[in-house]
């Protein structure tokens, strides 16, 4: 949720920390702050509500020179976004300085205990409590490392922390429980970060901390231990993507760049995984569980937000093409619902970031209940990717825009590949159908490009509706979840209230919302639901609703029922959600930009939700 950066080495840490914070800002942008140890071993810090760049112009950088430092960009959980609650936080003696990503659930109890010990507090945050708790133990043990360890044994909740100690100014101590944290090994320097984006322009050699681990980082050495004081050896891993992949590359926004990257991203998802001659799919990451997949009595798909929408499309695919009973769960509900899970159940967890706390918790629950867990993940080396029994990376490349776009269509492609693999094995997809699907898959990226090349067509429709207060999105079958996704995209980045529904549901209540001010987006592919969709359109039209239809190029009827039409090439039902999502991404993008919204960093949101 928040972004943590740290630096220890020979260079001035401040600019490195600032650049890192800017790269992590998609993780939270309520406030930012830095703390640096100067040549005289004083810890100087500066923090402020608002964006990193606002912080950067606010103060004299020379005041904060030093070769060891930590920084933070915040997504507020405890204490409103203001200067005082911004990180870093300190203990009352200003000996310990800390930045934290996560939630200390028992902070009130700890605060009471520390108050009885004479500690005082100047913020509403859980993090300040942790700083005082470390100082409490430091006063007893006189060792920074021991103090951090003892404090963390008392903490309940999640954390990724980086902290400094005035009494031991030669090190940074970091630790993780539930929130991602890693460090990069450069030449005579170490860079700490919540994810690879702040490290990649310094080194590709990284170490991921696991839950319950801490690391003591010095200029020329590091040590990894468990919170129980056991020494740990961790493999150095390589970051797989390049710096330019996390740059805007001339696009005005990351979201626009990522929408336009989808044809290549989809190719990366299926490259080397399907034989176009036979349609046979091979997913190396699922080899170890493929028999279980083929013999699954039930498949449960789970995730959050856009990933949950992808799961819904996956349900339609797996039931239609593999005839396996499939259920979809909100990860946040699944983990507390005491679900009935059998040992031959497969639980598929979908997550772009691989760090979403609710999805990670659902994973742990599924494992505890004996299910086989499979991950569909984008971020290589992420927590969920490392925790599942098996998985497949979607290879969409870094997704920086908070509103997920290319990850969604690549998740759909991964689900389609899994469906083809199982369907072929179970014989529920015939050879000819498999070949037909493989042929269509080959040309799909070109069809996506055709839609992308027409993006300017969407601008005038966006202009028409940018002042709307509400929107409805309607679809049937495979495209009902796409209606949900379209509504989510608009909500997320334009702050217009929008809802998605199965088109037939309108008659059971929501149709009461319809009048001449209600724009209604219909996803109307020429498939077996087409005639039903047309009658749904007529029901809305009869009540003066404004009709925007997503229709195929060869549909010559739709103009008789629609006020606006967004055309997409024809394709097979299994791929129509991929094509139909793109005009909806553009519609929300152009409406949001027409409203001057910050599409890459929408208010109140963050790219990966690492707290419950
Ligand atoms: C989608 O645009 C949002 N950013 C959000 O709903 C997201 O899909 C959700 O938080 C799940 O994230 P994940 O795929 O990284 O787990």
Coordinates of C-alpha atoms and ligand atoms in Angstrom, one line a residue:
X1 CA 0.0 0.0 0.0
X2 CA 2.6 2.5 1.1
X3 CA 6.1 2.7 -0.5
X4 CA 9.3 2.3 1.4
X5 CA 12.8 3.2 0.1
X6 CA 16.1 3.1 1.9
X7 CA 19.7 3.6 0.9
X8 CA 23.1 2.9 2.5
X9 CA 26.3 3.3 0.5
X10 CA 28.9 5.8 -0.7
X11 CA 26.5 8.1 -2.6
X12 CA 24.3 10.9 -1.2
X13 CA 21.2 9.0 -0.3
X14 CA 18.6 11.8 -0.6
X15 CA 18.1 12.0 -4.4
X16 CA 18.2 8.2 -4.6
X17 CA 15.4 8.1 -2.0
X18 CA 13.4 10.8 -3.8
X19 CA 13.7 9.1 -7.2
X20 CA 12.7 5.8 -5.6
X21 CA 9.7 7.3 -3.9
X22 CA 8.5 8.8 -7.1
X23 CA 8.7 5.4 -8.7
X24 CA 6.7 3.9 -5.8
X25 CA 4.1 6.6 -5.6
X26 CA 1.5 4.4 -7.3
X27 CA 1.5 2.5 -4.1
X28 CA 0.1 5.5 -2.1
X29 CA 0.3 9.2 -2.4
X30 CA -1.3 10.8 0.7
X31 CA 2.0 12.1 2.1
X32 CA 5.7 11.6 1.9
X33 CA 8.8 11.9 4.0
X34 CA 12.5 11.2 4.3
X35 CA 15.1 10.9 7.1
X36 CA 18.9 10.9 6.5
X37 CA 21.8 10.4 8.8
X38 CA 24.4 13.2 8.1
X39 CA 28.1 13.2 8.5
X40 CA 27.8 14.1 12.2
X41 CA 25.5 11.1 12.7
X42 CA 22.4 13.3 13.3
X43 CA 19.2 12.1 11.9
X44 CA 17.5 14.9 9.9
X45 CA 14.0 14.4 8.4
X46 CA 11.4 16.2 6.5
X47 CA 7.8 15.1 5.8
X48 CA 4.6 16.5 4.3
X49 CA 1.1 15.7 3.2
X50 CA 0.8 15.5 -0.6
X51 CA 2.9 14.1 -3.5
X52 CA 6.7 13.4 -3.4
X53 CA 7.4 16.2 -5.9
X54 CA 5.6 18.7 -3.6
X55 CA 7.9 17.6 -0.8
X56 CA 10.9 17.8 -3.0
X57 CA 10.6 21.5 -3.7
X58 CA 9.7 22.4 -0.2
X59 CA 13.1 22.3 1.5
X60 CA 16.8 22.8 1.1
X61 CA 18.4 19.5 0.0
X62 CA 21.8 20.4 1.5
X63 CA 20.2 20.3 4.9
X64 CA 19.5 16.6 4.4
X65 CA 22.8 15.3 2.9
X66 CA 24.0 11.9 4.1
X67 CA 24.9 8.4 2.9
X68 CA 22.3 6.5 4.9
X69 CA 18.6 7.3 4.7
X70 CA 15.0 6.0 4.5
X71 CA 11.9 7.4 2.8
X72 CA 8.1 6.7 2.6
X73 CA 5.1 7.5 0.4
X74 CA 1.9 6.9 2.3
X75 CA -1.6 5.4 1.8
X76 CA -3.3 6.4 5.0
X77 CA -4.8 3.7 7.2
X78 CA -4.5 5.1 10.8
X79 CA -4.6 8.9 11.1
X80 CA -5.7 11.2 8.4
X81 CA -3.3 12.3 5.6
X82 CA -1.6 15.3 7.1
X83 CA 2.0 16.5 7.8
X84 CA 1.9 15.2 11.4
X85 CA 0.9 11.6 10.4
X86 CA 3.3 11.5 7.5
X87 CA 6.2 9.1 7.9
X88 CA 9.0 8.9 9.1
X89 CA 7.9 8.6 12.7
X90 CA 10.2 8.8 15.8
X91 CA 10.2 7.6 19.4
X92 CA 9.8 10.3 22.0
X93 CA 13.6 10.4 22.5
X94 CA 14.2 10.8 18.8
X95 CA 16.6 7.9 18.9
X96 CA 14.6 5.6 16.6
X97 CA 13.3 6.7 13.2
X98 CA 10.9 4.4 11.3
X99 CA 8.9 4.1 8.0
X100 CA 6.2 1.5 7.9
X101 CA 3.9 -0.2 5.4
X102 CA 1.1 -2.2 7.0
X103 CA -1.2 -2.1 10.0
X104 CA -0.1 -2.7 13.7
X105 CA -3.4 -4.2 14.9
X106 CA -2.6 -4.2 18.6
X107 CA -1.2 -0.7 18.6
X108 CA -3.7 0.6 21.1
X109 CA -2.7 -2.1 23.7
X110 CA 1.0 -1.4 23.1
X111 CA 0.3 2.3 23.3
X112 CA -1.3 1.9 26.7
X113 CA 1.6 -0.3 28.0
X114 CA 4.2 2.3 26.7
X115 CA 2.2 5.2 28.2
X116 CA 2.4 3.5 31.6
X117 CA 6.2 3.3 31.0
X118 CA 6.2 7.1 30.5
X119 CA 6.3 7.2 26.7
X120 CA 4.4 10.1 25.0
X121 CA 2.9 10.2 21.6
X122 CA 2.4 13.1 19.1
X123 CA 0.5 11.4 16.3
X124 CA -2.5 9.2 15.8
X125 CA -0.5 6.5 14.0
X126 CA 0.2 2.9 14.8
X127 CA 3.7 3.4 13.4
X128 CA 4.8 5.9 16.1
X129 CA 3.8 3.2 18.7
X130 CA 6.3 0.8 17.1
X131 CA 9.0 3.4 17.2
X132 CA 8.5 3.9 20.9
X133 CA 8.3 0.1 21.4
X134 CA 11.7 -0.3 19.8
X135 CA 13.1 2.5 22.0
X136 CA 11.6 0.8 25.0
X137 CA 13.6 -2.3 24.3
X138 CA 16.6 -0.3 23.2
X139 CA 16.8 1.3 26.6
X140 CA 16.7 -2.2 28.2
X141 CA 19.1 -4.0 25.9
X142 CA 21.3 -1.3 24.4
X143 CA 21.2 -3.1 21.0
X144 CA 19.3 -1.8 18.0
X145 CA 19.0 -5.2 16.4
X146 CA 17.8 -6.9 19.6
X147 CA 15.4 -4.0 20.3
X148 CA 13.8 -4.3 16.8
X149 CA 13.5 -8.0 17.2
X150 CA 11.9 -7.9 20.6
X151 CA 9.5 -5.2 19.6
X152 CA 8.4 -7.2 16.5
X153 CA 7.7 -10.2 18.7
X154 CA 5.1 -8.1 20.5
X155 CA 3.5 -6.8 17.3
X156 CA 0.3 -8.2 15.8
X157 CA -0.6 -7.2 12.3
X158 CA 1.3 -6.5 9.1
X159 CA 4.5 -4.6 8.5
X160 CA 7.3 -3.8 6.1
X161 CA 9.6 -1.5 8.0
X162 CA 12.9 0.3 7.6
X163 CA 14.4 2.0 10.6
X164 CA 17.4 4.0 11.7
X165 CA 18.9 4.4 15.2
X166 CA 20.8 7.6 16.3
X167 CA 22.9 5.5 18.7
X168 CA 23.9 3.1 16.0
X169 CA 24.1 5.4 12.9
X170 CA 26.0 2.8 10.7
X171 CA 23.0 0.6 9.7
X172 CA 19.5 0.3 8.5
X173 CA 17.3 -2.5 9.9
X174 CA 14.4 -3.7 7.8
X175 CA 11.8 -6.4 8.5
X176 CA 8.6 -7.8 6.9
X177 CA 5.4 -9.6 7.9
X178 CA 2.7 -9.5 5.3
X179 CA 3.9 -6.4 3.4
X180 CA 6.4 -6.8 0.6
X181 CA 10.0 -5.7 1.1
X182 CA 13.2 -6.4 -0.8
X183 CA 16.7 -4.9 -1.2
X184 CA 19.0 -4.5 -4.2
X185 CA 22.7 -5.2 -4.0
X186 CA 24.7 -2.5 -5.9
X187 CA 28.4 -1.8 -6.0
X188 CA 29.2 -0.8 -2.4
X189 CA 25.6 0.1 -1.8
X190 CA 22.3 -1.4 -0.8
X191 CA 18.9 0.0 -1.9
X192 CA 15.8 -1.0 0.0
X193 CA 12.3 -0.9 -1.6
X194 CA 8.8 -2.2 -1.3
X195 CA 9.1 -3.4 -5.0
X196 CA 11.6 -3.5 -7.8
X197 CA 10.6 -0.2 -9.4
X198 CA 12.8 1.8 -7.0
X199 CA 15.8 -0.5 -7.4
X200 CA 15.9 -1.3 -11.1
X201 CA 17.9 1.8 -12.1
X202 CA 20.7 0.9 -9.6
X203 CA 20.9 -2.9 -9.8
X204 CA 19.0 -6.0 -11.0
X205 CA 20.4 -8.2 -8.2
X206 CA 17.8 -8.4 -5.5
X207 CA 16.9 -10.3 -2.3
X208 CA 13.2 -10.7 -1.3
X209 CA 12.5 -10.8 2.4
X210 CA 10.0 -13.4 3.5
X211 CA 7.4 -13.0 6.3
X212 CA 9.0 -13.1 9.7
X213 CA 12.4 -12.0 8.5
X214 CA 14.6 -9.0 9.2
X215 CA 17.9 -7.7 7.7
X216 CA 20.7 -5.7 9.2
X217 CA 22.1 -3.6 6.3
X218 CA 25.5 -1.9 6.5
X219 CA 27.6 -0.1 3.8
X220 CA 29.6 -3.2 3.0
X221 CA 27.6 -6.1 4.4
X222 CA 24.2 -7.4 5.2
X223 CA 22.7 -10.1 7.5
X224 CA 19.3 -11.8 7.3
X225 CA 17.7 -13.3 10.3
X226 CA 14.3 -14.5 11.4
X227 CA 12.5 -12.5 14.2
X228 CA 13.4 -15.5 16.3
X229 CA 17.2 -14.7 15.7
X230 CA 18.0 -17.5 13.3
X231 CA 20.5 -16.7 10.5
X232 CA 19.0 -17.0 7.1
X233 CA 20.6 -17.5 3.6
X234 CA 18.6 -16.0 0.7
X235 CA 19.3 -16.4 -3.0
X236 CA 20.1 -13.3 -5.0
X237 CA 17.5 -13.1 -7.8
X238 CA 17.4 -11.0 -11.0
X239 CA 14.7 -8.4 -11.8
X240 CA 13.3 -9.5 -15.2
X241 CA 12.3 -6.2 -16.7
X242 CA 14.1 -3.0 -17.8
X243 CA 13.9 0.6 -16.7
X244 CA 12.2 1.9 -19.8
X245 CA 9.4 -0.5 -19.2
X246 CA 8.5 1.6 -16.1
X247 CA 8.9 4.9 -18.0
X248 CA 6.0 6.6 -19.8
X249 CA 7.7 6.2 -23.1
X250 CA 6.2 9.4 -24.6
X251 CA 2.7 8.7 -23.5
X252 CA 0.8 11.3 -21.4
X253 CA -0.2 8.7 -18.8
X254 CA 0.9 5.2 -17.8
X255 CA -2.7 4.1 -18.2
X256 CA -2.8 5.1 -21.9
X257 CA 0.6 3.5 -22.5
X258 CA -0.5 0.3 -20.8
X259 CA -3.8 0.2 -22.8
X260 CA -1.8 0.5 -26.0
X261 CA 0.7 -2.1 -24.9
X262 CA -2.0 -4.8 -24.8
X263 CA -1.4 -6.5 -28.2
X264 CA 2.2 -7.1 -27.3
X265 CA 1.4 -8.0 -23.7
X266 CA -1.1 -10.6 -24.9
X267 CA 1.6 -12.1 -27.2
X268 CA 3.9 -12.3 -24.2
X269 CA 1.2 -14.1 -22.3
X270 CA 0.8 -16.9 -24.9
X271 CA 4.3 -16.9 -26.4
X272 CA 5.9 -20.4 -26.2
X273 CA 2.8 -21.8 -24.5
X274 CA 0.6 -22.8 -27.4
X275 CA 1.3 -24.8 -30.5
X276 CA -0.7 -23.0 -33.2
X277 CA -0.8 -26.1 -35.5
X278 CA -2.6 -28.2 -32.9
X279 CA -3.9 -25.7 -30.3
X280 CA -2.1 -27.8 -27.6
X281 CA -1.2 -25.6 -24.6
X282 CA 1.7 -26.2 -22.3
X283 CA 2.1 -24.2 -19.1
X284 CA 5.5 -25.1 -17.5
X285 CA 4.5 -23.5 -14.2
X286 CA 1.5 -25.8 -13.9
X287 CA 3.2 -29.1 -14.9
X288 CA 3.4 -30.2 -11.2
X289 CA -0.3 -29.9 -10.7
X290 CA -1.7 -30.5 -14.2
X291 CA -3.1 -34.0 -13.3
X292 CA -4.9 -32.4 -10.3
X293 CA -6.3 -29.7 -12.7
X294 CA -7.4 -32.4 -15.2
X295 CA -9.2 -34.3 -12.4
X296 CA -10.5 -31.4 -10.4
X297 CA -14.0 -32.0 -9.0
X298 CA -14.3 -28.2 -8.5
X299 CA -12.3 -25.1 -9.3
X300 CA -12.6 -22.0 -7.1
X301 CA -11.3 -18.7 -8.6
X302 CA -10.6 -15.8 -6.3
X303 CA -9.1 -12.3 -6.3
X304 CA -10.1 -8.7 -5.7
X305 CA -11.3 -5.8 -7.9
X306 CA -10.4 -6.3 -11.5
X307 CA -8.8 -9.7 -10.7
X308 CA -12.2 -10.8 -9.4
X309 CA -13.8 -9.7 -12.7
X310 CA -11.2 -11.8 -14.5
X311 CA -12.2 -14.7 -12.3
X312 CA -15.9 -14.3 -13.3
X313 CA -14.9 -14.6 -17.0
X314 CA -12.8 -17.6 -16.0
X315 CA -15.8 -19.3 -14.5
X316 CA -17.7 -19.0 -17.8
X317 CA -14.7 -20.4 -19.7
X318 CA -14.0 -23.4 -17.4
X319 CA -17.6 -24.4 -17.2
X320 CA -18.4 -24.0 -20.9
X321 CA -15.2 -25.5 -22.3
X322 CA -14.1 -27.9 -19.5
X323 CA -17.4 -28.9 -17.8
X324 CA -15.8 -28.5 -14.4
X325 CA -18.0 -27.0 -11.6
X326 CA -16.4 -23.6 -11.0
X327 CA -17.1 -21.0 -8.4
X328 CA -15.9 -17.4 -7.9
X329 CA -15.1 -15.9 -4.6
X330 CA -14.2 -12.4 -3.3
X331 CA -10.9 -13.1 -1.7
X332 CA -11.8 -10.9 1.3
X333 CA -15.0 -12.9 1.9
X334 CA -13.5 -16.3 1.2
X335 CA -10.9 -16.0 4.0
X336 CA -13.5 -15.4 6.7
X337 CA -16.4 -17.4 5.3
X338 CA -15.1 -20.8 6.6
X339 CA -15.6 -22.2 3.1
X340 CA -16.1 -25.9 2.5
X341 CA -13.0 -27.0 0.7
X342 CA -12.1 -30.6 -0.3
X343 CA -8.6 -31.9 -0.9
X344 CA -9.2 -32.4 -4.7
X345 CA -10.4 -28.8 -5.0
X346 CA -8.2 -26.4 -7.0
X347 CA -8.1 -22.8 -5.8
X348 CA -6.9 -20.4 -8.4
X349 CA -5.7 -17.0 -7.1
X350 CA -5.6 -14.1 -9.5
X351 CA -3.5 -11.0 -8.7
X352 CA -1.6 -8.5 -10.8
X353 CA 0.7 -7.3 -8.0
X354 CA 0.9 -10.7 -6.2
X355 CA 0.8 -8.6 -3.0
X356 CA -2.9 -8.0 -2.3
X357 CA -3.4 -8.9 1.4
X358 CA -6.9 -10.3 1.0
X359 CA -5.9 -12.6 -1.9
X360 CA -2.8 -13.7 0.0
X361 CA -4.9 -14.5 3.1
X362 CA -7.3 -16.4 0.9
X363 CA -4.3 -18.4 -0.4
X364 CA -3.3 -19.2 3.2
X365 CA -6.8 -20.3 4.0
X366 CA -7.1 -22.5 0.9
X367 CA -3.7 -24.1 1.8
X368 CA -4.8 -24.6 5.4
X369 CA -8.0 -26.4 4.2
X370 CA -6.0 -28.7 1.9
X371 CA -6.8 -27.4 -1.6
X372 CA -4.2 -27.2 -4.3
X373 CA -3.4 -23.5 -4.9
X374 CA -2.6 -22.1 -8.4
X375 CA -1.5 -18.5 -9.0
X376 CA -2.2 -16.3 -12.0
X377 CA 0.2 -13.4 -11.3
X378 CA 2.0 -10.6 -13.1
X379 CA 4.7 -9.4 -10.7
X380 CA 7.6 -11.9 -10.8
X381 CA 8.9 -12.9 -7.4
X382 CA 5.9 -11.4 -5.6
X383 CA 4.5 -12.9 -2.3
X384 CA 1.6 -14.8 -3.8
X385 CA 3.8 -16.1 -6.7
X386 CA 6.2 -17.5 -4.2
X387 CA 3.5 -19.0 -1.9
X388 CA 1.3 -20.9 -4.3
X389 CA 1.8 -24.6 -5.1
X390 CA 2.1 -23.8 -8.8
X391 CA 1.3 -20.9 -11.1
X392 CA 1.6 -19.1 -14.4
X393 CA 2.9 -15.6 -14.9
X394 CA 0.9 -13.4 -17.3
X395 CA 4.0 -11.5 -18.5
X396 CA 2.0 -8.3 -19.0
X397 CA 5.1 -6.3 -18.0
X398 CA 5.1 -3.7 -15.2
X399 CA 1.7 -2.1 -14.7
X400 CA 2.1 1.3 -13.1
X401 CA -1.3 3.0 -13.7
X402 CA -3.5 2.3 -10.7
X403 CA -6.4 1.3 -12.9
X404 CA -5.6 -2.1 -14.2
X405 CA -5.9 -2.6 -18.0
X406 CA -3.3 -4.8 -19.7
X407 CA -3.1 -7.1 -16.6
X408 CA -6.9 -7.7 -16.9
X409 CA -6.7 -8.8 -20.6
X410 CA -3.6 -10.9 -20.0
X411 CA -5.3 -12.5 -17.0
X412 CA -8.2 -13.4 -19.4
X413 CA -5.6 -14.8 -21.8
X414 CA -4.0 -16.9 -19.1
X415 CA -7.4 -18.3 -18.0
X416 CA -8.1 -19.1 -21.7
X417 CA -4.8 -21.0 -22.0
X418 CA -5.6 -23.0 -18.8
X419 CA -9.1 -23.7 -20.2
X420 CA -7.6 -25.0 -23.5
X421 CA -5.1 -27.1 -21.6
X422 CA -7.7 -28.8 -19.4
X423 CA -10.3 -29.0 -22.2
X424 CA -7.9 -30.7 -24.5
X425 CA -7.0 -33.2 -21.9
X426 CA -10.6 -33.9 -20.8
X427 CA -11.7 -34.1 -24.4
X428 CA -14.4 -31.5 -23.8
X429 CA -12.9 -29.3 -26.6
X430 CA -12.7 -31.1 -30.0
X431 CA -9.6 -31.0 -32.1
X432 CA -11.4 -28.8 -34.7
X433 CA -12.6 -26.4 -32.0
X434 CA -9.1 -26.3 -30.5
X435 CA -7.6 -25.5 -33.9
X436 CA -10.3 -22.8 -34.6
X437 CA -9.5 -21.2 -31.2
X438 CA -5.7 -21.4 -31.9
X439 CA -6.1 -19.7 -35.3
X440 CA -8.2 -16.9 -33.8
X441 CA -5.7 -16.5 -31.0
X442 CA -2.9 -15.9 -33.5
X443 CA -4.8 -12.9 -35.0
X444 CA -6.2 -11.5 -31.8
X445 CA -3.4 -9.0 -31.1
X446 CA -3.9 -7.5 -34.5
X447 CA -7.6 -7.1 -33.8
X448 CA -6.7 -5.4 -30.5
X449 CA -4.4 -3.1 -32.4
X450 CA -7.3 -2.1 -34.8
X451 CA -9.3 -1.0 -31.8
X452 CA -6.4 0.9 -30.3
X453 CA -5.7 2.7 -33.6
X454 CA -9.2 4.0 -33.5
X455 CA -8.9 5.5 -30.0
X456 CA -9.5 9.1 -31.1
X457 CA -13.1 8.0 -32.1
X458 CA -13.8 7.7 -28.4
X459 CA -12.9 11.2 -27.5
X460 CA -16.1 12.9 -28.7
X461 CA -18.3 10.3 -26.9
X462 CA -16.2 11.0 -23.8
X463 CA -16.8 14.8 -24.2
X464 CA -20.5 14.1 -24.5
X465 CA -20.7 12.3 -21.2
X466 CA -18.0 13.8 -19.1
X467 CA -20.5 15.6 -16.9
X468 CA -22.7 12.6 -16.3
X469 CA -23.4 11.8 -12.7
X470 CA -24.1 8.1 -13.2
X471 CA -23.5 5.4 -15.8
X472 CA -24.7 1.8 -16.2
X473 CA -22.9 -1.0 -18.0
X474 CA -24.8 -4.0 -19.2
X475 CA -23.7 -7.3 -20.7
X476 CA -24.6 -11.0 -20.9
X477 CA -22.7 -14.2 -20.6
X478 CA -18.9 -13.8 -21.0
X479 CA -19.5 -10.1 -21.2
X480 CA -21.4 -9.6 -18.0
X481 CA -18.1 -9.4 -16.0
X482 CA -16.8 -7.0 -18.7
X483 CA -19.7 -4.7 -17.8
X484 CA -18.6 -4.8 -14.2
X485 CA -15.0 -4.1 -15.3
X486 CA -16.1 -1.2 -17.5
X487 CA -18.0 0.3 -14.5
X488 CA -15.1 -0.1 -12.2
X489 CA -12.7 1.6 -14.6
X490 CA -15.0 4.6 -14.9
X491 CA -15.5 4.8 -11.1
X492 CA -11.8 4.5 -10.3
X493 CA -10.5 7.2 -12.5
X494 CA -13.3 9.7 -13.2
X495 CA -15.1 9.4 -9.8
X496 CA -18.5 9.1 -11.7
X497 CA -20.8 6.6 -10.0
X498 CA -21.2 3.6 -12.3
X499 CA -22.7 0.1 -12.0
X500 CA -22.4 -3.1 -14.1
X501 CA -25.2 -5.6 -14.3
X502 CA -26.3 -8.7 -16.2
X503 CA -28.5 -7.0 -18.8
X504 CA -31.5 -9.0 -17.9
X505 CA -31.3 -7.9 -14.3
X506 CA -32.4 -4.4 -15.2
X507 CA -36.1 -5.3 -15.2
X508 CA -35.7 -6.5 -11.5
X509 CA -35.1 -3.0 -10.2
X510 CA -32.2 -0.9 -11.7
X511 CA -34.4 0.1 -14.7
X512 CA -36.0 2.5 -12.2
X513 CA -32.8 4.6 -12.6
X514 CA -33.3 5.2 -16.3
X515 CA -34.2 8.6 -17.7
X516 CA -32.7 10.9 -20.3
X517 CA -29.7 11.6 -18.1
X518 CA -28.6 8.0 -17.7
X519 CA -26.0 6.8 -20.2
X520 CA -26.1 3.0 -20.6
X521 CA -23.3 1.1 -22.1
X522 CA -24.3 -2.2 -23.7
X523 CA -21.8 -4.8 -24.7
X524 CA -23.5 -6.4 -27.6
X525 CA -21.4 -8.9 -29.5
X526 CA -23.2 -10.9 -32.2
X527 CA -23.3 -14.1 -30.2
X528 CA -26.2 -16.3 -28.9
X529 CA -27.3 -13.6 -26.5
X530 CA -27.6 -10.9 -29.2
X531 CA -31.3 -10.9 -29.6
X532 CA -31.9 -10.8 -25.9
X533 CA -29.5 -7.8 -25.6
X534 CA -31.4 -6.0 -28.4
X535 CA -34.7 -6.3 -26.4
X536 CA -32.8 -5.1 -23.3
X537 CA -31.7 -2.1 -25.3
X538 CA -35.2 -1.4 -26.4
X539 CA -36.4 -1.5 -22.7
X540 CA -33.9 1.2 -21.9
X541 CA -34.6 3.2 -25.0
X542 CA -38.3 3.2 -24.2
X543 CA -37.4 5.1 -21.0
X544 CA -35.2 7.7 -22.9
X545 CA -31.9 6.2 -21.6
X546 CA -28.8 7.2 -23.8
X547 CA -27.5 4.0 -25.5
X548 CA -23.7 3.5 -26.1
X549 CA -23.2 0.1 -27.7
X550 CA -20.0 -1.9 -28.1
X551 CA -20.7 -3.8 -31.3
X552 CA -18.9 -5.9 -33.9
X553 CA -17.9 -4.4 -37.2
X554 CA -20.3 -6.6 -39.2
X555 CA -23.4 -5.7 -37.1
X556 CA -25.6 -3.6 -39.4
X557 CA -28.6 -3.6 -37.0
X558 CA -27.2 -2.0 -33.9
X559 CA -27.3 1.6 -35.2
X560 CA -31.1 1.3 -35.2
X561 CA -31.0 1.0 -31.4
X562 CA -28.0 3.0 -30.3
X563 CA -27.1 6.6 -29.9
X564 CA -23.4 5.9 -30.0
X565 CA -21.5 2.8 -31.2
X566 CA -18.0 1.7 -30.4
X567 CA -17.0 -0.9 -33.0
X568 CA -14.7 -3.9 -32.4
X569 CA -13.7 -6.7 -34.8
X570 CA -15.6 -10.0 -34.6
X571 CA -14.0 -12.8 -32.6
X572 CA -14.9 -16.1 -30.8
X573 CA -17.0 -15.8 -27.6
X574 CA -14.0 -17.0 -25.5
X575 CA -12.0 -13.9 -26.6
X576 CA -14.8 -11.3 -26.9
X577 CA -14.2 -10.1 -23.3
X578 CA -10.6 -9.2 -24.3
X579 CA -11.7 -7.1 -27.3
X580 CA -14.7 -5.6 -25.6
X581 CA -12.7 -4.4 -22.6
X582 CA -10.5 -2.1 -24.7
X583 CA -13.2 0.5 -25.8
X584 CA -14.4 0.6 -22.1
X585 CA -10.8 1.3 -21.0
X586 CA -10.5 4.2 -23.5
X587 CA -14.0 5.5 -22.7
X588 CA -13.1 5.8 -19.0
X589 CA -9.7 7.2 -19.8
X590 CA -11.0 10.0 -22.1
X591 CA -13.9 10.9 -19.7
X592 CA -11.4 11.1 -16.8
X593 CA -8.9 13.2 -18.7
X594 CA -11.8 15.4 -20.0
X595 CA -12.6 15.9 -16.3
X596 CA -8.9 16.7 -15.5
X597 CA -8.6 13.7 -13.1
X598 CA -5.3 12.2 -12.3
X599 CA -5.8 8.9 -14.1
X600 CA -2.5 7.3 -13.0
X601 CA -3.0 8.1 -9.4
X602 CA -6.7 8.4 -8.7
X603 CA -7.8 9.8 -5.3
X604 CA -8.0 7.4 -2.4
X605 CA -6.5 4.5 -4.4
X606 CA -3.3 2.6 -4.5
X607 CA -1.8 0.1 -7.0
X608 CA -1.5 -2.9 -4.6
X609 CA -3.6 -3.2 -1.5
X610 CA -1.3 -4.8 1.1
X611 CA -3.5 -4.2 4.1
X612 CA -6.9 -5.7 4.8
Ligands
LIG1 C1 -8.1 -2.3 -10.6 O1 -8.0 -1.3 -11.5 C2 -7.7 -1.9 -9.3 N1 -6.4 -1.4 -9.2 C3 -8.0 -2.9 -8.2 O2 -9.3 -3.2 -8.2 C4 -7.1 -4.2 -8.3 O3 -7.6 -4.9 -9.4 C5 -7.3 -5.0 -7.0 O4 -6.8 -4.2 -6.0 C6 -6.5 -6.3 -7.1 O5 -5.2 -6.1 -7.3 P1 -4.2 -7.3 -7.7 O6 -4.6 -7.8 -9.0 O7 -2.8 -6.6 -7.7 O8 -4.3 -8.3 -6.6

